[in-house]
Short mmCIF file of C-alpha atoms in Angstrom, two decimals:
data_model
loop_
_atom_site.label_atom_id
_atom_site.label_comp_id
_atom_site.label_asym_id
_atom_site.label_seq_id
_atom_site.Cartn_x
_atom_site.Cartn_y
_atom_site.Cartn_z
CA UNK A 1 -9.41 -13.62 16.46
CA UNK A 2 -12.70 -11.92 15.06
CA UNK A 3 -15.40 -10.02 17.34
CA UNK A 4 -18.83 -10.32 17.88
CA UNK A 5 -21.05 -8.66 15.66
CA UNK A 6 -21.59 -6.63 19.26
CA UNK A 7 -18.41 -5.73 19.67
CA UNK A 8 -17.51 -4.34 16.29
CA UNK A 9 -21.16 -2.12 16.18
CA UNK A 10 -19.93 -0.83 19.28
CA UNK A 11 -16.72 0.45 18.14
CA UNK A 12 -17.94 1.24 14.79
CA UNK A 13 -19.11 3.99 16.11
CA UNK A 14 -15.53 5.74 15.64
CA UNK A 15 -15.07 4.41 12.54
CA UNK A 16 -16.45 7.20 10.05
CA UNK A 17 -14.61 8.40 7.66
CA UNK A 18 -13.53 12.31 8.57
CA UNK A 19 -15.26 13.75 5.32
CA UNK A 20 -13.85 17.60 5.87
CA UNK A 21 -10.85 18.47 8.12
CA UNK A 22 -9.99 22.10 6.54
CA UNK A 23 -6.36 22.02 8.96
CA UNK A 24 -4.12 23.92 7.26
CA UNK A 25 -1.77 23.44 9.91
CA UNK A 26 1.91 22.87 9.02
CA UNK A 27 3.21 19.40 9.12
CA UNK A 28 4.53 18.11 11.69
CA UNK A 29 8.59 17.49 11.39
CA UNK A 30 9.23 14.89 14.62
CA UNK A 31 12.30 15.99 16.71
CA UNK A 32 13.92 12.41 15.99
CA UNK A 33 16.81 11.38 13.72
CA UNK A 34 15.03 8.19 11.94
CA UNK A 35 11.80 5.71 12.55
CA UNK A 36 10.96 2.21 11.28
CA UNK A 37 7.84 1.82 9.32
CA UNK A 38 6.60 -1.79 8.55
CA UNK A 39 4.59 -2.35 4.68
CA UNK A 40 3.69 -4.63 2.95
CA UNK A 41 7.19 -4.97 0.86
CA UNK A 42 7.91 -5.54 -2.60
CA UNK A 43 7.42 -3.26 -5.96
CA UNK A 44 4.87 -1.20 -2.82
CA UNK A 45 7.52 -0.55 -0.53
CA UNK A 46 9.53 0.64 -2.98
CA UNK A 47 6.98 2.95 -4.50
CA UNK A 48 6.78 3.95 -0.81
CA UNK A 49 10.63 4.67 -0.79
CA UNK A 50 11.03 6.60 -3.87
CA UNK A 51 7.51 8.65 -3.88
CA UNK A 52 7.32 9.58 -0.13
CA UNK A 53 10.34 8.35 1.77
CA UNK A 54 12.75 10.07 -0.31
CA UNK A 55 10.89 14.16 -0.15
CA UNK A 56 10.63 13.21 3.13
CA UNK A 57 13.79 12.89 4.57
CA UNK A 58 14.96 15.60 2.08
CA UNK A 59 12.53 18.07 4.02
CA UNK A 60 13.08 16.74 7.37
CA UNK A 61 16.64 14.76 7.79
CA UNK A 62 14.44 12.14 9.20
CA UNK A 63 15.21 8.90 7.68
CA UNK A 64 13.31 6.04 7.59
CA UNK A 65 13.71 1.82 7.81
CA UNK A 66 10.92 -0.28 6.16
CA UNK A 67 10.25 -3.27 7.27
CA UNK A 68 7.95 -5.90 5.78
CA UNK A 69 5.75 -7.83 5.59
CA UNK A 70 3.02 -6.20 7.54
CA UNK A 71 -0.74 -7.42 8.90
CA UNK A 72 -2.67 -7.05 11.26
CA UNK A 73 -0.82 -10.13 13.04
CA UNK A 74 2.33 -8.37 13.59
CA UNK A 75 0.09 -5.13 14.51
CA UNK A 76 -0.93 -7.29 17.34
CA UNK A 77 2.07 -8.73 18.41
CA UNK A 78 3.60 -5.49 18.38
CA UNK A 79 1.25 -3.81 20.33
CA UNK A 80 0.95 -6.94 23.19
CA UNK A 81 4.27 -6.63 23.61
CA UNK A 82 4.87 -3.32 24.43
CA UNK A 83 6.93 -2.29 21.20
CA UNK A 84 6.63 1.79 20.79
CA UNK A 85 9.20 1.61 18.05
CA UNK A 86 7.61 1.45 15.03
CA UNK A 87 4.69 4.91 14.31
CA UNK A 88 3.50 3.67 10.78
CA UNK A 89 2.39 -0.31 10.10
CA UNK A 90 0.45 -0.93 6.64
CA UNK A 91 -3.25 -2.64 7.08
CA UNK A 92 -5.78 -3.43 4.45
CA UNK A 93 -9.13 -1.93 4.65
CA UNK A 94 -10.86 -5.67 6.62
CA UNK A 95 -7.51 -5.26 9.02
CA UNK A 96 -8.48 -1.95 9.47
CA UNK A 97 -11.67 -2.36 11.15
CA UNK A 98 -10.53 -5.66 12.88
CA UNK A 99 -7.57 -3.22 14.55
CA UNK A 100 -9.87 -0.53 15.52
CA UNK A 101 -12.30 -3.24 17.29
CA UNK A 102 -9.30 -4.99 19.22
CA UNK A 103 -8.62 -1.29 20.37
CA UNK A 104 -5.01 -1.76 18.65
CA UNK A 105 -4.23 1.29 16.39
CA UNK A 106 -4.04 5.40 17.77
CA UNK A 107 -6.10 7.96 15.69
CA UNK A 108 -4.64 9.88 12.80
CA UNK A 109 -3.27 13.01 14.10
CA UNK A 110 -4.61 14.80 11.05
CA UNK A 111 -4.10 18.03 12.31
CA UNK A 112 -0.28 17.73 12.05
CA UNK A 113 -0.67 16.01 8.98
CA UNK A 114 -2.52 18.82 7.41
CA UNK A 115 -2.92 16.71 3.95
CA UNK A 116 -3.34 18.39 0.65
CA UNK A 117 -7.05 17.33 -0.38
CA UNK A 118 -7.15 13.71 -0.71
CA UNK A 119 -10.81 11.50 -1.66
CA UNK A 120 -12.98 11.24 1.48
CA UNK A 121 -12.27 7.09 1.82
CA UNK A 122 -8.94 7.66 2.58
CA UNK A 123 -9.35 10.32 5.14
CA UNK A 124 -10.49 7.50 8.08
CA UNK A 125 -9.99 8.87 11.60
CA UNK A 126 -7.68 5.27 12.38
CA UNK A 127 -6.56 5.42 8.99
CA UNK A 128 -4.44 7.14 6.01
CA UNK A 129 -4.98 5.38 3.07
CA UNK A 130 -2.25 5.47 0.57
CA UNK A 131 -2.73 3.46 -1.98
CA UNK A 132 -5.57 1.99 -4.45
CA UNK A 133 -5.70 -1.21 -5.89
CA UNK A 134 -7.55 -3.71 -7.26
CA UNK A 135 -8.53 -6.81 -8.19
CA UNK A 136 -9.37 -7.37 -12.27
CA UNK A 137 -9.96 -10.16 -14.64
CA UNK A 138 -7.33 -10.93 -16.85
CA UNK A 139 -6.08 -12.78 -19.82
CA UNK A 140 -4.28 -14.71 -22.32
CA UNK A 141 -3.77 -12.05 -25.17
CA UNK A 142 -4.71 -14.83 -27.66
CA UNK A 143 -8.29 -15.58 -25.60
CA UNK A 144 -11.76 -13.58 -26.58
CA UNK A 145 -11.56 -11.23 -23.76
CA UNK A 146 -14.79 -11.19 -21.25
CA UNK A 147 -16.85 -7.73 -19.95
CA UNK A 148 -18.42 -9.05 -17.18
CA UNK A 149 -17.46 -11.46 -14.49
CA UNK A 150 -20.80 -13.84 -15.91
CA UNK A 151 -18.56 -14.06 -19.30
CA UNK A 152 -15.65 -14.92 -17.75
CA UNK A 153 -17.05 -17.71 -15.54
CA UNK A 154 -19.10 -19.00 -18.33
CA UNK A 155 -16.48 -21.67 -19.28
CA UNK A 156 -18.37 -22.73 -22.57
CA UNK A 157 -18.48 -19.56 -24.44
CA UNK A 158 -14.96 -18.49 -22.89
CA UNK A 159 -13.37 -21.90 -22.02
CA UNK A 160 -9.83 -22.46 -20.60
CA UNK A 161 -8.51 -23.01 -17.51
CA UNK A 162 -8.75 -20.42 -14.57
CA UNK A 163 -6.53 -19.35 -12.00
CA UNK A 164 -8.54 -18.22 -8.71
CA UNK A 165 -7.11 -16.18 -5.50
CA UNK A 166 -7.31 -18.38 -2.66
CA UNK A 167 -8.69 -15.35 -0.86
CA UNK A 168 -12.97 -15.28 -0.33
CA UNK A 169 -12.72 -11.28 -0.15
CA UNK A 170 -11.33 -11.29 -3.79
CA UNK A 171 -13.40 -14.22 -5.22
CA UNK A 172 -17.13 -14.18 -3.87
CA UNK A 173 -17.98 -11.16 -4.77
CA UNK A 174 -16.57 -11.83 -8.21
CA UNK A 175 -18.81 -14.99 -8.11
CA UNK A 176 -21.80 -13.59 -6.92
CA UNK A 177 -21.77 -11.07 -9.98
CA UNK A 178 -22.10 -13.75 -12.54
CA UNK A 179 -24.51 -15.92 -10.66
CA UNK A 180 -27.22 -12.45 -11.50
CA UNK A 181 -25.60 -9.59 -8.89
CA UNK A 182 -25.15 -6.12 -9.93
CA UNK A 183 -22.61 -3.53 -8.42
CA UNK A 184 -25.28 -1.77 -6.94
CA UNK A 185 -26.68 -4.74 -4.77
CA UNK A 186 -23.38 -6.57 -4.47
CA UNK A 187 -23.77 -6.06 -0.53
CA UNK A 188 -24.97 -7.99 1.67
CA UNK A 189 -23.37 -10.29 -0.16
CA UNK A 190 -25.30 -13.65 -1.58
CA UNK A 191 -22.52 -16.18 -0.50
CA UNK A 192 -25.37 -18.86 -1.72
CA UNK A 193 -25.46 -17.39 -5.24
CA UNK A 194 -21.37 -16.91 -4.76
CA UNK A 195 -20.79 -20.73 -3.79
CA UNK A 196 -22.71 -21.82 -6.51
CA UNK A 197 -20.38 -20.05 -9.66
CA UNK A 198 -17.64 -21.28 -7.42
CA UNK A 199 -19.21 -25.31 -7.59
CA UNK A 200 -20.69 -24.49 -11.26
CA UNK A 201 -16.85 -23.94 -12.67
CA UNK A 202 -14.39 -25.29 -9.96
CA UNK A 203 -13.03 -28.04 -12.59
CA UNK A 204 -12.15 -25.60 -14.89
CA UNK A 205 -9.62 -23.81 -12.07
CA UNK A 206 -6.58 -24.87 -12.38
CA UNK A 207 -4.57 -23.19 -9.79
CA UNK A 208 -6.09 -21.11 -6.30
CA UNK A 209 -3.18 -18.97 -5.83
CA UNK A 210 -2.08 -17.24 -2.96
CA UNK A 211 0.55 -14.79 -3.91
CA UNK A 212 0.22 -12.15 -6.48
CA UNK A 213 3.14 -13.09 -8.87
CA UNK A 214 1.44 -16.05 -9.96
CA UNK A 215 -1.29 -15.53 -12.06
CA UNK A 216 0.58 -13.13 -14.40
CA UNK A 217 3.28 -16.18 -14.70
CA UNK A 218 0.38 -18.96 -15.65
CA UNK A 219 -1.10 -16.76 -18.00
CA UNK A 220 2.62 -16.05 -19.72
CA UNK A 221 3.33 -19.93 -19.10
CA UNK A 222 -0.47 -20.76 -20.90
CA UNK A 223 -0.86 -22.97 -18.08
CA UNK A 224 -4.08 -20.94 -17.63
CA UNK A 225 -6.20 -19.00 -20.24
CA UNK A 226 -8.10 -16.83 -17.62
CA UNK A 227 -7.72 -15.14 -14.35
CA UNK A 228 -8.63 -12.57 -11.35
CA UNK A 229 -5.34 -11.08 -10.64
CA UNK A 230 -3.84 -7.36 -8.84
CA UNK A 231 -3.90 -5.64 -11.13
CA UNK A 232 -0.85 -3.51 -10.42
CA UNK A 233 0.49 -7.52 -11.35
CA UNK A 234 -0.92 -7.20 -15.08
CA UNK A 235 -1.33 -4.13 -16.30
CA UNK A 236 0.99 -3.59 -18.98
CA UNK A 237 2.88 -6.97 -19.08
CA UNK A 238 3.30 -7.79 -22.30
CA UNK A 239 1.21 -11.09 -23.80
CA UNK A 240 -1.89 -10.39 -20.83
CA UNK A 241 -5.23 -8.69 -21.81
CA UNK A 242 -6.91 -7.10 -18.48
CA UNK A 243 -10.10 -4.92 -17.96
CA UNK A 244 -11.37 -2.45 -14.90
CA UNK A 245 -14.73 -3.45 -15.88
CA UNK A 246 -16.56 -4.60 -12.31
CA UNK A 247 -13.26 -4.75 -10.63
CA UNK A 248 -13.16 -4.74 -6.90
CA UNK A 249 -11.31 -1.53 -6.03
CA UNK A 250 -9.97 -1.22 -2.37
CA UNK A 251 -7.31 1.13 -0.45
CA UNK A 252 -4.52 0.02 2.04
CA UNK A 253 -4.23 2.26 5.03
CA UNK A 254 -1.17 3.05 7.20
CA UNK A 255 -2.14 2.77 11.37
CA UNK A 256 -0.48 4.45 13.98
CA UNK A 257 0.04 1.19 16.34
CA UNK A 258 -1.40 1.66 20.09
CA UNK A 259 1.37 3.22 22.66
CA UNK A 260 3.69 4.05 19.61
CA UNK A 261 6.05 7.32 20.87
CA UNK A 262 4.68 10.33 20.49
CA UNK A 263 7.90 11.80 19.29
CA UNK A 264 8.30 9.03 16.52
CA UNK A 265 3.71 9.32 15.77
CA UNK A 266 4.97 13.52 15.72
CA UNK A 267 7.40 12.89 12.50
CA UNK A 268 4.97 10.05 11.30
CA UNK A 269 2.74 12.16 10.73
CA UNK A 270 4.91 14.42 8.33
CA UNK A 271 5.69 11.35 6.27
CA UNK A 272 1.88 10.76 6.02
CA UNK A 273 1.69 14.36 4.44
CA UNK A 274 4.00 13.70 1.82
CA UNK A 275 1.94 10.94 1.18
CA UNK A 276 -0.94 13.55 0.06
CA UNK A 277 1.39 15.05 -2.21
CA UNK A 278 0.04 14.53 -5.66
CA UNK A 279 3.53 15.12 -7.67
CA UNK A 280 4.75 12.41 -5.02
CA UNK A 281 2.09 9.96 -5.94
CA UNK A 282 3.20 10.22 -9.57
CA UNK A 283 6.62 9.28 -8.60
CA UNK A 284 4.90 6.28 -6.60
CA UNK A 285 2.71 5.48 -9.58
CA UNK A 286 5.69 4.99 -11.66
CA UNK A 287 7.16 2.07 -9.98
CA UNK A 288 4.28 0.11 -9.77
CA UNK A 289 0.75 0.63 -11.17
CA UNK A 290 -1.17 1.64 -8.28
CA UNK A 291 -2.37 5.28 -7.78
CA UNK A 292 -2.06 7.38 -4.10
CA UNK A 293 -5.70 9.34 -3.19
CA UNK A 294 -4.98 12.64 -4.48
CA UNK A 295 -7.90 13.81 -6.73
CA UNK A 296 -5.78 16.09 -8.54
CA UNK A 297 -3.06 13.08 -9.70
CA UNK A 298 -4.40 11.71 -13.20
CA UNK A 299 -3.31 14.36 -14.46
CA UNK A 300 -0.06 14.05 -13.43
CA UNK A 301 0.25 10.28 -14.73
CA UNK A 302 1.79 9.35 -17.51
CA UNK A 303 -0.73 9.76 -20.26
CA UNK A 304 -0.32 7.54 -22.79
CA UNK A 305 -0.53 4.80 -19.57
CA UNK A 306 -3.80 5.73 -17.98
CA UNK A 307 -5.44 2.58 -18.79
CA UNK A 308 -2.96 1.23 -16.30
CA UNK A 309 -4.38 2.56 -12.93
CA UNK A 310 -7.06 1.77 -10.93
CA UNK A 311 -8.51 5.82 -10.13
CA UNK A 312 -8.18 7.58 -12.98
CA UNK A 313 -11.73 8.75 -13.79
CA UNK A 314 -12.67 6.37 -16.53
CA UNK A 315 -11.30 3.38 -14.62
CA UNK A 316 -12.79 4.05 -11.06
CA UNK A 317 -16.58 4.68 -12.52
CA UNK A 318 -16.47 1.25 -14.05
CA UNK A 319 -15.22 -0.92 -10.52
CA UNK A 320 -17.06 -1.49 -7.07
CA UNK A 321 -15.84 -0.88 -3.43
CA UNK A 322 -15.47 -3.88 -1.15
CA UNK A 323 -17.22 -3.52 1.73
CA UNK A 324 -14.67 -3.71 4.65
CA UNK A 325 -17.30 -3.57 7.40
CA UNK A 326 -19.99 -6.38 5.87
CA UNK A 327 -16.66 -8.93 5.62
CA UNK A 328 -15.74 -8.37 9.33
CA UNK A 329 -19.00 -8.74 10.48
CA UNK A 330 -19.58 -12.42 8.53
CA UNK A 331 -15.76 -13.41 8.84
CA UNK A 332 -17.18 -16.44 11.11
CA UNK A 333 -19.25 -17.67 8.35
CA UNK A 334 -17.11 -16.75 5.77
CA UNK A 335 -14.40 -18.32 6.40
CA UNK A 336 -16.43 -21.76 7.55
CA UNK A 337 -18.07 -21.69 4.57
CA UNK A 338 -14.95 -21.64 2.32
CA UNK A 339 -13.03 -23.83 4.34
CA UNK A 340 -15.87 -26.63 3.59
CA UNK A 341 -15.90 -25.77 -0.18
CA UNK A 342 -12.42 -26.54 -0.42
CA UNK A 343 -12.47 -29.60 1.00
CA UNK A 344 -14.29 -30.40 -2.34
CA UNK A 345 -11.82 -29.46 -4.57
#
């Protein structure tokens, strides 16, 4: 379910970012034994488990269940239902402002979470985000590798097969760069200039995935020569060429779910602060290749790998932010639109 335009400006209101807290506060430590958190599971959750899960219970005793997969789906159902058991749920950025409209999330208690300094985006008063990723071209490492999304659409000077996500947030703005976007205008996005790279090339794609495995297996398998991937998925797998270059860099955020129990929000909260801790993002880093919000963590990665994560300073300068707010305010049309493209594939 999506809201009015209306609706959304109306709650926007309480959506800005919190730019400077200064709390210095100490963290909180709950007064309960364990929690359940709910993420989105995989090589992530267990980033989660050995970066911040791990110091955490060390400090506190508290230990912790994950739980996956997450969305803002289960958020709801959760929250319908009555179900204060779980503090922490993991949105992305879209869900994010979809769950603060439908009045289904708590606000950060950043106060007790008293973070070390983290960039402003992931400071959001509904919000902690925790993790950076994004989505890059990529690959065969026997293929002349493309800068720009316009290469790597232009199937003539780089041809081959493509695999596409089967996502619009992750494609269109990718095909609105090559149709003549820049960065700088990307938004409000030109889904007539998008939908036409998509028409202009959609023979050459062989494969519109949907989970993240599977464009670092076609490329492997050659059953594609190109493709927009995670790139936590690519970067250093052997036989895959990848580049930052225009990539679409976004943040997932951990909620606090509406009517969750203020003990178990209390020691949430202290697991969200370890979660600020740059030495504990470089532990997180090093299971998968996706980087926490502490400005202070490149240097802590490994450096002979920085090429491999999406924030270090050479690698953010080069990508784009989605824009979470522009996609939940043209969902409607969005997802219409795409729906009738794909009936022509």
């Amino acid at each position: 379910m999506y809201l009015s335009k209306r609706q959304v400006l109306k709650s926007s209101a309480g959506l800005v970012a919190l730019s400077a807290i200064g709390v210095k506060a100490g963290h909180a430590q709950g007064a309960v034994s364990e929690f359940r958190m709910i993420e989105a599971g995989g090589a992530s959750g267990e980033s989660i488990e050995k970066g911040y899960i791990v110091p955490f219970t060390e400090k506190t005793g508290t230990k912790v269940m994950r739980e996956s997969p997450s969305g803002l789906g289960k958020l709801r159902a959760m929250v319908e239902a009555g179900d204060s058991s779980v503090p922490l749920l993991e949105l992305s950025s879209p869900e994010l402002y979809q769950a603060v409209a439908l009045d289904l999330v708590e606000p950060i208690d950043w106060e007790a979470v008293a973070p070390d300094p983290i960039f402003p985006e992931a400071q959001h008063e509904f919000g902690f985000g925790y993790q950076y990723y994004s989505t890059v071209m990529a690959w065969g490492e026997d293929q002349k590798a493309p800068k720009t999304w316009k290469e790597f659409f232009d199937t003539e000077a780089f041809p081959g097969k493509r695999a596409l996500p089967d996502y619009p947030a992750y494609i269109l703005p990718m095909a609105a760069l090559a149709a003549g976007g820049t960065p700088d205008d990307l938004y409000p996005l030109d889904l007539d200039q998008a939908f036409e790279t998509l028409e202009r090339v959609k023979d050459s794609v062989a494969v519109w995935w949907q989970a993240g495995a599977q464009p670092p297996q076609l490329l492997k398998d050659k059953e594609v020569q190109y493709a927009v991937a995670w790139s936590g998925r690519v970067a250093g797998a052997p036989g895959i060429g990848y580049s930052f270059d225009q990539g679409l860099l976004d943040l997932a955020y951990f909620v606090v779910p509406k009517g969750a129990d203020p003990e178990l929000k209390k020691a949430a909260m202290g697991l969200l602060h370890e979660m600020s801790v740059a030495k504990n993002q470089a532990v997180a880093a090093e299971v998968i290749s996706y980087t926490g919000p502490s400005p202070q963590l490149e240097e802590l990665l490994p450096q002979d790998r920085l090429g491999e994560f999406p924030t270090t300073s050479a690698n953010k300068s080069v990508q784009m932010f989605n824009d979470a707010q522009w996609w939940f305010e043209n969902a409607d049309e969005v997802e219409q639109r795409w729906q009738e493209f794909k009936l022509t594939l």
